[in-house]
Short mmCIF file of C-alpha atoms in Angstrom, two decimals:
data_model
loop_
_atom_site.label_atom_id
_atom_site.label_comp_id
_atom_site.label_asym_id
_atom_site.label_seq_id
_atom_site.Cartn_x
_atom_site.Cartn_y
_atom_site.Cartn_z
CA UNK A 65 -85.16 -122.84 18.66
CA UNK A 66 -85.43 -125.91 17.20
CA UNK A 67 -86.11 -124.69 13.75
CA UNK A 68 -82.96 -121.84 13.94
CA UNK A 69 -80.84 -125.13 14.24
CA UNK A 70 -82.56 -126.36 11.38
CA UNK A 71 -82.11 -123.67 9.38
CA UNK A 72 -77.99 -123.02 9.91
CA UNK A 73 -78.10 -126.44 9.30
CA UNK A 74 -79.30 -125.86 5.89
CA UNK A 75 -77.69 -122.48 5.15
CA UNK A 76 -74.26 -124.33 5.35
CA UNK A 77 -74.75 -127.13 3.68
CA UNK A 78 -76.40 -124.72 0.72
CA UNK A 79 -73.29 -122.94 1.05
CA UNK A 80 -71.29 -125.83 0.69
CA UNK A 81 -72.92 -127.07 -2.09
CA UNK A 82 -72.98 -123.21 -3.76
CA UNK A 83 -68.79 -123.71 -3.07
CA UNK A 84 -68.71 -126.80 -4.85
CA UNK A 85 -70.55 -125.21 -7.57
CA UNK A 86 -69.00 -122.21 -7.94
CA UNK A 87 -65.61 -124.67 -7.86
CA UNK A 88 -66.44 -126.77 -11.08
CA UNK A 89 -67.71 -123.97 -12.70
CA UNK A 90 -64.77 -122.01 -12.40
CA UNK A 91 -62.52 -125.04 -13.57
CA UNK A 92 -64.30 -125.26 -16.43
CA UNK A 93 -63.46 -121.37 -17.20
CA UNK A 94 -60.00 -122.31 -16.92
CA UNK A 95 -60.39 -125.38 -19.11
CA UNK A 96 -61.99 -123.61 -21.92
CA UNK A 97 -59.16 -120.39 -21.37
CA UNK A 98 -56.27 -123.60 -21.96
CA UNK A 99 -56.20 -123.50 -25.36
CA UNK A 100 -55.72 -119.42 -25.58
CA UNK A 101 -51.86 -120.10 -23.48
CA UNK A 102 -50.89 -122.01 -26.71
CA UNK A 103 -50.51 -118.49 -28.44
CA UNK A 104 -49.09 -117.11 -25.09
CA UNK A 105 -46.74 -119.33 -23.87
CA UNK A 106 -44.64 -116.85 -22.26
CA UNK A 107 -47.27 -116.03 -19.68
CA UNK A 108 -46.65 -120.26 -19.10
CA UNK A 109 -43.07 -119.90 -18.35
CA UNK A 110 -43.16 -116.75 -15.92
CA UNK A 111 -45.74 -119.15 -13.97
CA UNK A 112 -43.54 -122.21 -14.10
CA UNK A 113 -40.73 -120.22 -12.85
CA UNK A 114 -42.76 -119.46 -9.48
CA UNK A 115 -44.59 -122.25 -9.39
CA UNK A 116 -41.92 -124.74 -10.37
CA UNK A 117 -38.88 -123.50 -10.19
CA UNK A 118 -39.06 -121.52 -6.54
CA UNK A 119 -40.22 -125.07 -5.05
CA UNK A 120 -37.18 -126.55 -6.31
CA UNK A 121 -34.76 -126.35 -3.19
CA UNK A 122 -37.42 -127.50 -0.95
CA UNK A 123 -38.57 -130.57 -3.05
CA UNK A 124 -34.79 -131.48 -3.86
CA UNK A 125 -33.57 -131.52 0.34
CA UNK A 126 -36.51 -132.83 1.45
CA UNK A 127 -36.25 -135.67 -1.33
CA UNK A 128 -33.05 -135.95 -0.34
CA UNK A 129 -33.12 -136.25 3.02
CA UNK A 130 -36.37 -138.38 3.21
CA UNK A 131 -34.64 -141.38 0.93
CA UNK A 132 -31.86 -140.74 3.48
CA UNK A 133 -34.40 -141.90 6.73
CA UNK A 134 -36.11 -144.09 4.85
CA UNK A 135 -32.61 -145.80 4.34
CA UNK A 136 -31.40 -145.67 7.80
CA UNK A 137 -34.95 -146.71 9.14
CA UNK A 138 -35.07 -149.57 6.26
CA UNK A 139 -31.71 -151.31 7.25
CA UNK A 140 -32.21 -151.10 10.96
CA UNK A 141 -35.44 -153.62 10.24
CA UNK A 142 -34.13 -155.21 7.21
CA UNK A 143 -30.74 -156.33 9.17
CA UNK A 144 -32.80 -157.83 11.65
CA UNK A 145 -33.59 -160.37 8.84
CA UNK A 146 -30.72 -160.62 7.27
CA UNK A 147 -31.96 -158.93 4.25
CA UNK A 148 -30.44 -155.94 3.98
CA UNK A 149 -29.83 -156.29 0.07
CA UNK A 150 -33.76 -155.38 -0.38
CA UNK A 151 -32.23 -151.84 0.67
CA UNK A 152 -32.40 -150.81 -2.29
CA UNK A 153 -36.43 -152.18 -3.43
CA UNK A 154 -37.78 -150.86 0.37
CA UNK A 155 -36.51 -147.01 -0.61
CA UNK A 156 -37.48 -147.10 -4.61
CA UNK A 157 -40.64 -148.84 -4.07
CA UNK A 158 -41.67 -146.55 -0.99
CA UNK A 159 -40.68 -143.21 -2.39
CA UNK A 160 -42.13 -144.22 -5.99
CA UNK A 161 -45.21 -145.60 -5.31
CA UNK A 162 -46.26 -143.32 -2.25
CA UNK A 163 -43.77 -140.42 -0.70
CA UNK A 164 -42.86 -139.23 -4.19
CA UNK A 165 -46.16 -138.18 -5.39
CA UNK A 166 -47.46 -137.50 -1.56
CA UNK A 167 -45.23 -135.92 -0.19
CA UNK A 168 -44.42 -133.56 -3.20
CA UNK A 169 -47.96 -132.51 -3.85
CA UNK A 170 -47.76 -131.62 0.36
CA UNK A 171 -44.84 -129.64 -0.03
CA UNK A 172 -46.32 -127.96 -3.32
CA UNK A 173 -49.24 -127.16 -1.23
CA UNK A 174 -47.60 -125.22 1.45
CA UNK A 175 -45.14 -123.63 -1.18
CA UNK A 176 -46.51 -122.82 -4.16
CA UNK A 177 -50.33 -123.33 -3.58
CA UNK A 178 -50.49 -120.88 -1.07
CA UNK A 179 -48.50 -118.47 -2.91
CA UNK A 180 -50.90 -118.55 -5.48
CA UNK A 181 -54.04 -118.64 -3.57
CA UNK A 182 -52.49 -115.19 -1.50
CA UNK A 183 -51.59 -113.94 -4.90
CA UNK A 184 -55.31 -114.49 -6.48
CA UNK A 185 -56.97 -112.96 -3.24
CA UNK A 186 -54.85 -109.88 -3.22
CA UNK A 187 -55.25 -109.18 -6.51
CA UNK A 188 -59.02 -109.71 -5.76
CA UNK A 189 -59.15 -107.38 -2.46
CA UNK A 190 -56.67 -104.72 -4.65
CA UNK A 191 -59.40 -104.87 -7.76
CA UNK A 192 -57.06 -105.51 -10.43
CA UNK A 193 -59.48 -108.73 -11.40
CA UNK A 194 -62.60 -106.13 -12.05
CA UNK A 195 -60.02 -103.50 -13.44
CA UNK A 196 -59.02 -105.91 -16.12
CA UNK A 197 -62.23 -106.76 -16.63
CA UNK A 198 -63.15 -103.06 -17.26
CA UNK A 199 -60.39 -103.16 -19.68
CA UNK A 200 -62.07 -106.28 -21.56
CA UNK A 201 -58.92 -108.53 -20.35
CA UNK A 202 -60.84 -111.48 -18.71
CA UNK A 203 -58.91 -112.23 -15.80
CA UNK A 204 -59.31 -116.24 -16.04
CA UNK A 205 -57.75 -116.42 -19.45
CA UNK A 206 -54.94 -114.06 -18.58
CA UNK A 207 -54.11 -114.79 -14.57
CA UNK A 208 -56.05 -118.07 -13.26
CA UNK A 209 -55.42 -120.61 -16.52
CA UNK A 210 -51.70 -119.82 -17.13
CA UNK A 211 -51.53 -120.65 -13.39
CA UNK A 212 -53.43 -123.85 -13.08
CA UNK A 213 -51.70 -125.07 -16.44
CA UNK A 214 -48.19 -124.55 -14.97
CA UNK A 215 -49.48 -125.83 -11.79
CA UNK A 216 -50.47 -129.05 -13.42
CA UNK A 217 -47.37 -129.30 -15.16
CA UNK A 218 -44.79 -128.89 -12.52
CA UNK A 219 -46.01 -131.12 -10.08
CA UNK A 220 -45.32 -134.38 -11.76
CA UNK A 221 -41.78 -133.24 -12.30
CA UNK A 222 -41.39 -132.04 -8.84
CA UNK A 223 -42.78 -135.49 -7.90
CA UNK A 224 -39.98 -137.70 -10.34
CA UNK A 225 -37.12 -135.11 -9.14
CA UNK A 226 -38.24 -135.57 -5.03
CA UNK A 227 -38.02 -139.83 -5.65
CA UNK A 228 -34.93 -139.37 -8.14
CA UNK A 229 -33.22 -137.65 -5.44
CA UNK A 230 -34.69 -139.62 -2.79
CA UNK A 231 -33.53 -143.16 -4.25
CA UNK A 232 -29.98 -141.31 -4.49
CA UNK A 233 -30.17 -139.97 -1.08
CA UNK A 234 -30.76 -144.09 0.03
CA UNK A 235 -27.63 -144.73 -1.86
CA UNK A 236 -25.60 -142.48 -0.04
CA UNK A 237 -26.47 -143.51 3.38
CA UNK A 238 -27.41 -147.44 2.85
CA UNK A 239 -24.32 -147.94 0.16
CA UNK A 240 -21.90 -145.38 1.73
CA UNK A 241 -22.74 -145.45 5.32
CA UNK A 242 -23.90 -148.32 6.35
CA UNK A 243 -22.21 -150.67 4.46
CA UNK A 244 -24.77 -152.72 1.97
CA UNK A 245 -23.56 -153.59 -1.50
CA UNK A 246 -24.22 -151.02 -4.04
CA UNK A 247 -24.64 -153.70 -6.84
CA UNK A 248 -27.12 -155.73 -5.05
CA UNK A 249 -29.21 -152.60 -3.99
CA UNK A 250 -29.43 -151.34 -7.44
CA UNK A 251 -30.22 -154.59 -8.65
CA UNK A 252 -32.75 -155.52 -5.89
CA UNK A 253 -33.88 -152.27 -7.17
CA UNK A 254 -34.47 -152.93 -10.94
CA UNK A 255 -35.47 -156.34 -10.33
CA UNK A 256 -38.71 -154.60 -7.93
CA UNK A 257 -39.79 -151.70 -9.45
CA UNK A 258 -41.70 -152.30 -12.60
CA UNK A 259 -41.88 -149.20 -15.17
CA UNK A 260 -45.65 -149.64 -15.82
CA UNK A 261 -47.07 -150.68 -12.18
CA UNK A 262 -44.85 -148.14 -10.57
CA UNK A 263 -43.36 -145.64 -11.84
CA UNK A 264 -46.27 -144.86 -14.22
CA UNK A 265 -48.83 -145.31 -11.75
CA UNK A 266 -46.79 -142.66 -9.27
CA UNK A 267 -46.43 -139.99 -12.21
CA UNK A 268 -50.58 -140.73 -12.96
CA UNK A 269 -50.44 -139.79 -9.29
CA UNK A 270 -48.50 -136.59 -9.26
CA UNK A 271 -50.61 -135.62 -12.14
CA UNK A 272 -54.35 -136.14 -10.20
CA UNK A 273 -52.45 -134.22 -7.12
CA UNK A 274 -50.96 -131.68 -9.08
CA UNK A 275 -54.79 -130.98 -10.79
CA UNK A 276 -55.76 -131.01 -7.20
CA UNK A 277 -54.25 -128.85 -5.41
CA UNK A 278 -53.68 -126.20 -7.98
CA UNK A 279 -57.72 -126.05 -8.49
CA UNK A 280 -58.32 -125.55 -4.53
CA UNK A 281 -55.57 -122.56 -4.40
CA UNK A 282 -56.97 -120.68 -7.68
CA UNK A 283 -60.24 -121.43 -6.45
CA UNK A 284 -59.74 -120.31 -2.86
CA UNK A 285 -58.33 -117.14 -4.47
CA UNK A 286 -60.19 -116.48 -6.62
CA UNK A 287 -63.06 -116.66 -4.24
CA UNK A 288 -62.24 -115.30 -0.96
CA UNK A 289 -63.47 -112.46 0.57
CA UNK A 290 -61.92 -109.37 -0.68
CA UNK A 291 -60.61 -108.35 3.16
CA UNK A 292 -56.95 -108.71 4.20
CA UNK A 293 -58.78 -111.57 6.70
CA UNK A 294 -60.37 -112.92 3.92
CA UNK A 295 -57.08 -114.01 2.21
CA UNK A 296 -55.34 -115.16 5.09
CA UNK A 297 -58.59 -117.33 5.95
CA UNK A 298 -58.56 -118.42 2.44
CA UNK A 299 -54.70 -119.41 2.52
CA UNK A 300 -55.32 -121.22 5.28
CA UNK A 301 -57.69 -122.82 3.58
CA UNK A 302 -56.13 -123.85 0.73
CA UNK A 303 -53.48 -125.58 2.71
CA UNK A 304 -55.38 -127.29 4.59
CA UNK A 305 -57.94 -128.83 2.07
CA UNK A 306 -55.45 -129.33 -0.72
CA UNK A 307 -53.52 -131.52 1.78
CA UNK A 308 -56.71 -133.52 3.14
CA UNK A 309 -57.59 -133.48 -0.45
CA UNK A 310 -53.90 -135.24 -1.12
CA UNK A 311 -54.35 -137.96 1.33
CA UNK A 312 -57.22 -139.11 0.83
CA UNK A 313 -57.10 -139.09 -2.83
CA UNK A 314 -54.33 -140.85 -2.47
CA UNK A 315 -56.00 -143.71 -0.84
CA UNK A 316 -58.44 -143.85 -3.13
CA UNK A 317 -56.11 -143.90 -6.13
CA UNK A 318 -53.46 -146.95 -3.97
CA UNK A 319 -56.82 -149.05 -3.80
CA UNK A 320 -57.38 -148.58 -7.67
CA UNK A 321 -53.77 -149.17 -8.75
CA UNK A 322 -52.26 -151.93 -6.33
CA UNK A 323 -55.63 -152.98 -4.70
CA UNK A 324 -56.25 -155.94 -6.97
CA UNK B 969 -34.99 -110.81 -12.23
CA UNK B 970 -34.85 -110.42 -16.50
CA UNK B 971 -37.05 -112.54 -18.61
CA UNK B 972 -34.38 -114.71 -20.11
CA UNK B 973 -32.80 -115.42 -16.43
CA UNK B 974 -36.22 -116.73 -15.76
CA UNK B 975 -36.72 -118.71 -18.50
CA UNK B 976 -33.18 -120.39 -18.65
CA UNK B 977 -34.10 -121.17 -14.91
CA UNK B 978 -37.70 -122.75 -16.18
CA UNK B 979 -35.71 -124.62 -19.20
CA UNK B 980 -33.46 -126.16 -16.35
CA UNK B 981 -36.63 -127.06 -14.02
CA UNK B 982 -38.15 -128.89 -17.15
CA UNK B 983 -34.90 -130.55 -17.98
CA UNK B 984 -34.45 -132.00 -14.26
CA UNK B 985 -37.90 -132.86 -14.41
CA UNK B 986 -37.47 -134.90 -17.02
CA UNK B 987 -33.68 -136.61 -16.45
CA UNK B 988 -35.42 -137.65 -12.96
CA UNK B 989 -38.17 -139.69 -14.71
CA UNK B 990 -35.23 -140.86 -16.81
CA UNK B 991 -33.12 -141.98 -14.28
CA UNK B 992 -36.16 -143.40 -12.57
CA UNK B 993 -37.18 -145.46 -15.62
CA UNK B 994 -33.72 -146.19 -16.52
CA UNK B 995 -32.10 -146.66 -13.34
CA UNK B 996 -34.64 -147.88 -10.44
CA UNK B 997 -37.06 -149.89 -12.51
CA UNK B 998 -36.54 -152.62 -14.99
CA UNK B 999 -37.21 -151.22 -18.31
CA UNK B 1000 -33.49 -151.77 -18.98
CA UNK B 1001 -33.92 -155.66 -19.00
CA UNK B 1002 -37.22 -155.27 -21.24
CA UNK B 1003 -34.75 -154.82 -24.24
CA UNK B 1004 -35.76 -158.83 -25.75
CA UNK B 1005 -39.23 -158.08 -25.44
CA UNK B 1006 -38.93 -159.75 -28.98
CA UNK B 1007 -38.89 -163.55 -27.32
CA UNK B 1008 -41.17 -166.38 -28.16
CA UNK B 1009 -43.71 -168.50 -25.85
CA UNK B 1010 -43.32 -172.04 -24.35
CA UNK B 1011 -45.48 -173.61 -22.13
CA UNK B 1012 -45.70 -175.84 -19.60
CA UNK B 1013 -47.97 -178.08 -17.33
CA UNK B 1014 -47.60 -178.35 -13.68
CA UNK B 1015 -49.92 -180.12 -11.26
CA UNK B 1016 -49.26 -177.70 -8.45
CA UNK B 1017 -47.59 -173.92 -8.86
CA UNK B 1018 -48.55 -172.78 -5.55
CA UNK B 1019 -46.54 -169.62 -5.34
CA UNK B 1020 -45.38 -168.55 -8.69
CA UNK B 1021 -46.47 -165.37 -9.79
CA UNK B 1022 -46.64 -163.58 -13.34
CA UNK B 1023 -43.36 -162.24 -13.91
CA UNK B 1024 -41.78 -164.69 -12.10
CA UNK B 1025 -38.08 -165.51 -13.33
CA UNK B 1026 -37.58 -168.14 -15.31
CA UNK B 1027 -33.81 -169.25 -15.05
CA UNK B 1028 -31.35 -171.85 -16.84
CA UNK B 1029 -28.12 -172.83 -15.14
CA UNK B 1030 -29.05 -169.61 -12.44
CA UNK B 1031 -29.13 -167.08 -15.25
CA UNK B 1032 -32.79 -165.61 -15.99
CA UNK B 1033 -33.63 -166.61 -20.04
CA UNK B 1034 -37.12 -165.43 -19.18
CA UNK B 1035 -40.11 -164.10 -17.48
CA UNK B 1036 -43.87 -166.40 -16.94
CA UNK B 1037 -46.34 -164.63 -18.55
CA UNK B 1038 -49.28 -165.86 -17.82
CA UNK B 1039 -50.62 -169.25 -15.50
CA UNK B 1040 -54.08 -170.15 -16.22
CA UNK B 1041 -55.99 -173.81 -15.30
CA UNK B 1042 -57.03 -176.16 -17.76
CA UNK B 1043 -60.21 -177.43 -16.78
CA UNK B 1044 -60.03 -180.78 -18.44
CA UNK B 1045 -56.88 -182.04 -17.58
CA UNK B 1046 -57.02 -180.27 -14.07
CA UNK B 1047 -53.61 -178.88 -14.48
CA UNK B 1048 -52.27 -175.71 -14.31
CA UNK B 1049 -50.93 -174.59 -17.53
CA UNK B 1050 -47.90 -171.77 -17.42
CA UNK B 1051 -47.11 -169.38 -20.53
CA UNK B 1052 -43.39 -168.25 -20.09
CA UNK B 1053 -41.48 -165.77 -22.43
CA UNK B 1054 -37.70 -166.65 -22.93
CA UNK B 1055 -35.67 -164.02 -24.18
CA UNK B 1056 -35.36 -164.06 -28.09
CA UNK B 1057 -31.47 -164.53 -28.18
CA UNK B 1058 -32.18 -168.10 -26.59
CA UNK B 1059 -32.77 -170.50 -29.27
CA UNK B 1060 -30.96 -173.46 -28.49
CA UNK B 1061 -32.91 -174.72 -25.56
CA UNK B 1062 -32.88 -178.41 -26.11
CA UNK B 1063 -36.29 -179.19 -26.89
CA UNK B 1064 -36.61 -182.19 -23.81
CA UNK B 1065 -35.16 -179.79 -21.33
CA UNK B 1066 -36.71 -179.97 -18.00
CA UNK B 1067 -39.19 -177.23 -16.12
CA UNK B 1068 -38.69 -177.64 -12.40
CA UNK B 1069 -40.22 -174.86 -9.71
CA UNK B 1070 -37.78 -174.16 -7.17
CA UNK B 1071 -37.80 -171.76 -4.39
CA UNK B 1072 -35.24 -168.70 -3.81
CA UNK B 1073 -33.85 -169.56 -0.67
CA UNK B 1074 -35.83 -171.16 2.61
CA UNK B 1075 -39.09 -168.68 2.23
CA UNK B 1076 -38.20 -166.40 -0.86
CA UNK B 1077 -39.91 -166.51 -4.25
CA UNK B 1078 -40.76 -169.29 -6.51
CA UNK B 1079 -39.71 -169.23 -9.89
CA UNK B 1080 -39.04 -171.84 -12.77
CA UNK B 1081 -35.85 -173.55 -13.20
CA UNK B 1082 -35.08 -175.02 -16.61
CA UNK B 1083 -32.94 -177.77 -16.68
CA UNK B 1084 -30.95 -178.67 -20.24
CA UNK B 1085 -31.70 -181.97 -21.64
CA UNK B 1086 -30.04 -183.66 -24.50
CA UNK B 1087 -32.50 -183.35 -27.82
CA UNK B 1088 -30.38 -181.97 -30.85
CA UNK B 1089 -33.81 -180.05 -31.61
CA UNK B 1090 -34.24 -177.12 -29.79
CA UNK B 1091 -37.31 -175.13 -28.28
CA UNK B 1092 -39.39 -172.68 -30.25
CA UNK B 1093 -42.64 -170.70 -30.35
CA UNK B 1094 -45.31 -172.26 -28.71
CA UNK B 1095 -43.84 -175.61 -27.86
CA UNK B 1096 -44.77 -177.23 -24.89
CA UNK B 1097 -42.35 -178.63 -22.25
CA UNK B 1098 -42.91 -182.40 -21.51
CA UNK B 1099 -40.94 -182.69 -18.05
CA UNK B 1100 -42.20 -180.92 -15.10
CA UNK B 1101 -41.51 -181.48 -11.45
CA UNK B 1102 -44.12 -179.29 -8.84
CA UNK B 1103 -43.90 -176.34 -6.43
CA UNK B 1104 -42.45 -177.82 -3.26
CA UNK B 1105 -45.46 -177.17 -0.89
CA UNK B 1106 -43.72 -176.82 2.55
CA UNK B 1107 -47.26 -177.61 4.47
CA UNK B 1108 -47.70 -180.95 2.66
CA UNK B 1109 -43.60 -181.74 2.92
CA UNK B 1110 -44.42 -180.76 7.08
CA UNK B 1111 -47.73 -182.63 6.78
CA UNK B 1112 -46.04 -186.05 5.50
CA UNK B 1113 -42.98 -186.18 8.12
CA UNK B 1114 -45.87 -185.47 10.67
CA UNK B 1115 -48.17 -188.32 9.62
CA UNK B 1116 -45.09 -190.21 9.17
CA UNK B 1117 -43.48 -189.79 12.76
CA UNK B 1118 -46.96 -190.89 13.75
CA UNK B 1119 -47.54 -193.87 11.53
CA UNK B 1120 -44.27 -195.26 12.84
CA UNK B 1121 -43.91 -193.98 16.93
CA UNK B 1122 -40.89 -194.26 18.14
CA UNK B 1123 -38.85 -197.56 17.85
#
């Protein structure tokens, strides 16, 4: 009894360990198919255009209408103080240094990782991955590394676009609605935010998430079962680890940047 | 959805991508006001900074000329020693101008306040600035009236 514990103890963690495995070594077949999209770049673009593109309208409203809260919510505190010109630091410095990257590479998650991870497995469970192989087309150079590259790409760009609009979405409601001074909150602004420290730091973010979550939902694909349960598990799954994986990176890479 | 209408649309994702990382370098953060990173090094010796930072603002007549750039502690003299960077277009800081550290508003930040004095010479690289008057430590300020009102109780 004792030992049947013992031993599903040790099959999963085998199995977890075999994931991890399989993980890396699959990202290293992707890394090594990278150089192969330079003659391709086409196959690039199409992925960009789903990936990037189609995650557009989310990232820009959401950006839009998170700098909008984070305006109202600043100025209800900041009035208490009397110092509602930091306005326009509170927004830029929140939505630079933290929602921009975070709450992108969330977004990106639900959006485009899952449509890739769904799009992997069904092409798995259909057997067009083994019927390229047959045709000597190797499935990681032509479908999983055009992915992950565009994946990687887009996210820091979704990232600068959601805090762009963000900052602009602060404007409208802290400048046009409630009143504060729209040269002191872009100056407060510009006097704040420093290029290297922040902005920098957030896009190094974006760039770690983007890696990130693109690897879990070509992994997950690539690796779920090949039943019509087996890709909805593994969506699930992508979603949910990419955005645990999100967080607490995230921590990890705050302490390292703005710990000292 | 043809493959040109897609890749216009891509060319237009890449292009926003990139004019919000310009806006957000340009607009929100001060790379703008790094334009004289061409300016030349004074220093200065303080016996207390408590408060100022690197990349604190260093001001003349309320205008910043320049940022601190570096505050490290002399060991011999026991003093703090303050690099600052003033903006290269300043070159006719009189050279016995004053370095005071004020304080921006009742709790705000400290920076350095230069104050013009009346030498026909004017600071260059790597001169040193004679005149210094301390951070205003509010503790000691509160500490003194304290000790004070109880040196002398009520007459």
């Amino acid at each position: 009894m004792f030992f049947d514990w013992l031993q599903q103890l040790g099959h999963r963690g085998l199995d977890i360990f075999e994931r991890i495995g399989r993980a890396h070594l699959l990202f290293f077949a992707i890394l090594a198919g990278q150089p192969g999209l330079l003659s391709r770049p086409r196959l690039v673009i199409a992925q960009l255009y789903s990936v990037g593109v189609l995650s557009l309208l989310i990232i820009v409203m959401s950006g839009l209408f998170v700098g909008m809260v984070l305006a109202l919510q600043g100025y209800n505190t900041l009035v208490k103080f009397g110092a509602e010109e930091s306005l326009g630091t509170v927004v830029a410095l929140s939505l630079v240094r933290e929602l921009g990257p975070v709450v992108a590479a969330l977004l990106f998650a639900g959006r485009a990782g899952s449509a890739l991870t769904a799009e992997i497995g069904l092409m798995k469970t259909t057997e067009q991955l083994s019927a390229m192989e047959m045709m000597a087309v190797d499935p990681i150079r032509r479908i999983l590394a055009p992915r992950f590259l565009a994946g990687f790409i887009a996210m820091p760009l979704l990232a600068s676009i959601f805090s762009a609009v963000g900052v602009f979405g602060g404007y409208f409601v802290g400048v046009g609605q409630l009143g504060v001074d729209a040269g002191s909150y872009w100056s407060q602004m510009q006097a704040n935010v420093d290029i290297y420290d922040d902005i920098v730091n957030g896009v190094i973010k974006s760039l770690v998430f983007g890696l990130v979550v693109t690897w879990i939902a070509i992994f997950e694909g690539h690796d779920c079962t090949p039943t019509s349960e087996g890709v909805s598990r593994a969506t699930t799954r992508t979603v949910v680890h990419s955005s645990l994986a999100v967080l607490a990176l995230d921590f990890i890479l705050t302490a390292l940047m703005f710990g000292d | 959805m043809t493959t040109r209408a897609i890749e216009i649309w891509v060319g237009i994702f890449v292009v926003a991508g990139f004019v919000a990382l310009f806006v957000l370098s340009m607009q929100v953060s001060n790379l703008s006001s790094y334009q004289g990173e061409k300016g030349f090094d004074i220093t200065a010796r303080f016996d207390d900074v408590s408060g100022l930072k690197v990349r604190s603002m260093v001001t003349m007549a309320g205008v910043r000329i320049g940022r601190v750039t570096a505050i490290e502690f002399d060991d011999q003299a026991l003093q703090a020693v303050v690099t600052m960077k003033i903006d290269g277009q300043h070159r006719t800081l009189p050279r016995d101008s004053s370095a005071n550290i004020y304080t921006a508003g009742l709790l705000g930040e400290k920076y350095i306040g230069l104050e013009a004095g009346g030498d026909e010479a004017s600071l260059g690289p790597g001169d040193q600035i004679q005149l210094t008057q301390d951070a205003l430590v509010l503790e000691k300020l509160l500490g003194q009236f304290i000790s004070r009102m109880i040196d002398e109780p009520a007459k």
